[in-house]
Amino acid sequence: KEKTRVAAIYDNRSVAEQNSLVLAWDLFTSDQYADFRNCLCGNEQDLQRFRQLVVNGVMATDIVDKDLKQLRNGRWDKAFSDNTFDESTKDATDRKATIVIEHLIQASD
């Protein structure tokens, strides 16, 4: 395991992925990208949803962390289970699309 300052910040878990996310999100939320951010995310809810998609996508590239794999598999099971829960059709479709994208990213990495 890495013994660097950055690794210590992230408790030696998904160090490259988490560091990349912090750097990218700081840049994305900087003033110089305000117009782009506002175009992409019309409101705070859109911004939070976009952030979650980015985080899930980047973290899917960590193929070593067994806990992340377990969480991803749990989200797959929830998205494609026969059990119905209180969720709109759009939310269910979004959940399926998101988890399929995560699995595709992981498989391609």
XYZ file of N, CA and C in Angstrom:
327
model
N 0.837 -1.188 0.000
C 0.000 0.000 0.000
C 0.876 1.244 0.000
N 0.326 2.289 -0.607
C 1.072 3.541 -0.684
C 1.222 4.152 0.703
N 2.369 4.759 0.922
C 2.635 5.419 2.207
C 2.783 6.926 2.011
N 2.074 7.470 1.069
C 2.191 8.894 0.789
C 1.161 9.688 1.585
N 1.359 11.009 1.581
C 0.418 11.905 2.267
C -0.978 11.769 1.656
N -1.048 11.699 0.318
C -2.343 11.576 -0.356
C -3.015 10.259 0.018
N -2.242 9.194 0.068
C -2.810 7.899 0.444
C -3.369 7.949 1.866
N -2.677 8.644 2.740
C -3.154 8.758 4.123
C -4.473 9.513 4.191
N -4.624 10.528 3.357
C -5.869 11.307 3.342
C -7.059 10.401 3.042
N -6.861 9.464 2.127
C -7.954 8.589 1.690
C -7.871 7.198 2.322
N -7.105 7.087 3.388
C -7.004 5.828 4.132
C -6.595 4.670 3.214
N -5.741 4.976 2.241
C -5.234 3.972 1.300
C -6.328 3.261 0.519
N -7.465 3.896 0.320
C -8.568 3.279 -0.423
C -8.886 4.132 -1.638
N -8.802 3.537 -2.807
C -9.130 4.217 -4.067
C -8.450 5.581 -4.139
N -7.171 5.604 -3.821
C -6.428 6.863 -3.696
C -6.447 7.663 -4.998
N -6.065 7.052 -6.095
C -6.019 7.767 -7.373
C -7.409 8.258 -7.765
N -8.404 7.410 -7.572
C -9.772 7.767 -7.952
C -10.290 8.929 -7.113
N -10.124 8.842 -5.799
C -10.636 9.900 -4.932
C -9.900 11.222 -5.149
N -8.594 11.146 -5.332
C -7.830 12.359 -5.575
C -8.255 13.002 -6.895
N -8.449 12.195 -7.917
C -8.909 12.715 -9.207
C -10.265 13.384 -9.083
N -11.156 12.776 -8.312
C -12.485 13.366 -8.113
C -12.403 14.726 -7.441
N -11.591 14.831 -6.412
C -11.462 16.113 -5.700
C -10.918 17.186 -6.632
N -9.867 16.855 -7.363
C -9.268 17.838 -8.273
C -10.252 18.252 -9.367
N -10.915 17.271 -9.961
C -11.851 17.564 -11.050
C -13.046 18.364 -10.549
N -13.591 17.999 -9.384
C -14.762 18.707 -8.869
C -14.413 20.133 -8.477
N -13.223 20.325 -7.893
C -12.781 21.688 -7.563
C -12.693 22.539 -8.820
N -12.176 21.972 -9.878
C -12.075 22.701 -11.136
C -13.464 22.978 -11.723
N -14.305 21.955 -11.734
C -15.655 22.090 -12.284
C -16.471 23.143 -11.547
N -16.274 23.254 -10.239
C -17.055 24.210 -9.450
C -16.379 25.575 -9.335
N -15.253 25.755 -10.004
C -14.583 27.058 -9.972
C -15.359 28.066 -10.819
N -15.094 29.328 -10.565
C -15.785 30.405 -11.268
C -15.596 30.337 -12.782
N -14.449 29.888 -13.225
C -14.183 29.884 -14.667
C -15.084 28.916 -15.429
N -15.709 27.971 -14.751
C -16.620 27.027 -15.401
C -18.077 27.240 -14.998
N -18.391 28.390 -14.457
C -19.752 28.673 -13.986
C -20.778 28.579 -15.110
N -20.473 29.142 -16.268
C -21.421 29.093 -17.389
C -21.664 27.652 -17.839
N -20.601 26.902 -17.961
C -20.718 25.499 -18.361
C -21.518 24.707 -17.322
N -21.190 24.923 -16.048
C -21.874 24.230 -14.949
C -23.363 24.574 -14.939
N -23.689 25.848 -15.119
C -25.089 26.270 -15.122
C -25.847 25.719 -16.321
N -25.165 25.569 -17.429
C -25.792 24.990 -18.617
C -26.067 23.496 -18.409
N -25.119 22.822 -17.797
C -25.226 21.383 -17.578
C -26.180 21.040 -16.434
N -26.147 21.853 -15.401
C -26.928 21.586 -14.190
C -27.767 22.812 -13.883
N -29.042 22.726 -14.183
C -29.923 23.867 -14.025
C -30.215 24.271 -12.600
N -30.067 23.349 -11.674
C -30.356 23.655 -10.271
C -29.485 22.784 -9.367
N -29.613 22.989 -8.074
C -28.790 22.263 -7.096
C -29.029 20.754 -7.155
N -30.278 20.353 -7.380
C -30.595 18.928 -7.480
C -29.884 18.297 -8.684
N -29.883 18.988 -9.812
C -29.162 18.499 -10.996
C -27.663 18.401 -10.724
N -27.128 19.396 -10.021
C -25.704 19.395 -9.696
C -25.351 18.206 -8.813
N -26.178 17.940 -7.809
C -25.920 16.804 -6.922
C -26.040 15.478 -7.669
N -27.014 15.373 -8.553
C -27.186 14.151 -9.364
C -25.995 13.946 -10.290
N -25.548 15.033 -10.926
C -24.384 14.957 -11.800
C -23.149 14.536 -11.011
N -22.984 15.113 -9.827
C -21.832 14.754 -8.992
C -21.867 13.272 -8.647
N -23.040 12.763 -8.293
C -23.154 11.347 -7.940
C -22.810 10.458 -9.137
N -23.244 10.851 -10.328
C -22.901 10.086 -11.529
C -21.395 10.083 -11.771
N -20.771 11.242 -11.600
C -19.327 11.337 -11.797
C -18.595 10.481 -10.760
N -18.987 10.603 -9.507
C -18.347 9.825 -8.444
C -18.504 8.327 -8.715
N -19.714 7.888 -9.004
C -19.937 6.463 -9.258
C -19.141 5.979 -10.468
N -19.102 6.799 -11.503
C -18.353 6.414 -12.702
C -16.865 6.295 -12.444
N -16.299 7.270 -11.759
C -14.860 7.227 -11.465
C -14.544 6.095 -10.489
N -15.355 5.940 -9.472
C -15.090 4.877 -8.497
C -15.246 3.486 -9.117
N -16.024 3.382 -10.174
C -16.166 2.102 -10.867
C -14.858 1.652 -11.496
N -13.918 2.591 -11.679
C -12.634 2.212 -12.256
C -11.726 1.520 -11.248
N -12.087 1.563 -9.977
C -11.304 0.851 -8.957
C -11.773 -0.594 -8.931
N -11.017 -1.442 -9.594
C -11.422 -2.850 -9.704
C -10.834 -3.707 -8.583
N -10.050 -3.093 -7.703
C -9.400 -3.838 -6.630
C -10.243 -3.866 -5.353
N -10.955 -2.788 -5.067
C -11.686 -2.646 -3.813
C -12.926 -3.541 -3.800
N -12.867 -4.564 -2.970
C -13.972 -5.533 -2.889
C -15.238 -4.918 -2.291
N -15.085 -3.968 -1.377
C -16.257 -3.318 -0.778
C -17.030 -2.517 -1.824
N -16.304 -1.800 -2.689
C -16.968 -1.045 -3.760
C -17.683 -1.987 -4.715
N -17.052 -3.113 -5.008
C -17.673 -4.103 -5.898
C -18.971 -4.620 -5.271
N -18.930 -4.879 -3.981
C -20.129 -5.347 -3.276
C -21.251 -4.309 -3.328
N -20.909 -3.049 -3.113
C -21.907 -1.978 -3.180
C -22.502 -1.871 -4.585
N -21.630 -1.961 -5.587
C -22.087 -1.882 -6.980
C -23.014 -3.054 -7.298
N -22.652 -4.235 -6.845
C -23.508 -5.412 -7.076
C -24.846 -5.273 -6.350
N -24.821 -4.666 -5.169
C -26.069 -4.422 -4.446
C -26.971 -3.448 -5.184
N -26.365 -2.402 -5.779
C -27.162 -1.453 -6.562
C -27.726 -2.126 -7.813
N -26.958 -3.043 -8.406
C -27.455 -3.799 -9.568
C -28.669 -4.633 -9.162
N -28.529 -5.369 -8.054
C -29.631 -6.214 -7.580
C -30.880 -5.390 -7.296
N -30.697 -4.226 -6.677
C -31.843 -3.359 -6.368
C -32.486 -2.844 -7.652
N -31.665 -2.447 -8.613
C -32.189 -1.877 -9.859
C -32.947 -2.907 -10.683
N -32.489 -4.150 -10.657
C -33.078 -5.154 -11.540
C -33.861 -6.242 -10.796
N -34.196 -5.976 -9.547
C -34.989 -6.951 -8.791
C -36.452 -6.874 -9.211
N -37.176 -7.914 -8.901
C -38.612 -7.937 -9.181
C -39.404 -7.199 -8.111
N -38.753 -6.894 -7.011
C -39.431 -6.181 -5.928
C -39.710 -4.752 -6.360
N -40.891 -4.302 -6.105
C -41.221 -2.921 -6.403
C -41.113 -2.119 -5.121
N -40.590 -0.938 -5.246
C -40.543 -0.038 -4.102
C -40.964 1.334 -4.576
N -41.210 2.201 -3.651
C -41.790 3.509 -3.952
C -40.805 4.374 -4.727
N -40.894 4.275 -6.048
C -39.992 5.017 -6.913
C -40.700 5.238 -8.248
N -40.506 6.401 -8.821
C -41.147 6.683 -10.101
C -40.499 5.849 -11.206
N -41.192 5.722 -12.323
C -40.651 4.997 -13.468
C -39.367 5.651 -13.945
N -39.339 6.983 -13.958
C -38.136 7.705 -14.383
C -36.971 7.395 -13.460
N -37.206 7.411 -12.138
C -36.144 7.111 -11.183
C -35.639 5.683 -11.361
N -36.557 4.755 -11.595
C -36.164 3.358 -11.804
C -35.323 3.218 -13.067
N -35.720 3.902 -14.116
C -34.961 3.870 -15.372
C -33.588 4.503 -15.185
N -33.542 5.636 -14.481
C -32.264 6.301 -14.212
C -31.344 5.393 -13.395
N -31.908 4.710 -12.405
C -31.115 3.802 -11.567
C -30.519 2.686 -12.423
N -31.323 2.122 -13.306
C -30.830 1.044 -14.176
C -29.747 1.552 -15.111
N -29.969 2.703 -15.708
C -28.986 3.267 -16.632
C -27.665 3.541 -15.916
N -27.762 4.093 -14.723
C -26.557 4.426 -13.968
C -25.752 3.186 -13.620
N -26.396 2.162 -13.139
C -25.664 0.966 -12.727
C -25.109 0.218 -13.934
N -25.800 0.250 -15.047
C -25.265 -0.375 -16.273
C -24.007 0.383 -16.705
N -24.036 1.709 -16.653
C -22.866 2.497 -17.013
C -21.700 2.154 -16.089
N -21.952 2.061 -14.797
C -20.889 1.708 -13.838
C -20.264 0.356 -14.194
N -21.089 -0.627 -14.496
C -20.566 -1.955 -14.830
C -19.793 -1.926 -16.148
N -20.254 -1.141 -17.106
C -19.518 -1.013 -18.368
C -18.154 -0.359 -18.150
N -18.114 0.668 -17.329
C -16.851 1.332 -17.021
C -15.908 0.361 -16.330
N -16.430 -0.365 -15.356
C -15.589 -1.318 -14.650
C -15.065 -2.409 -15.581
N -15.914 -2.904 -16.442
C -15.499 -3.968 -17.361
C -14.454 -3.478 -18.357
N -14.530 -2.209 -18.713
C -13.590 -1.688 -19.714
C -12.262 -1.279 -19.101
N -12.200 -1.149 -17.787
C -10.992 -0.664 -17.139
C -9.951 -1.757 -16.975
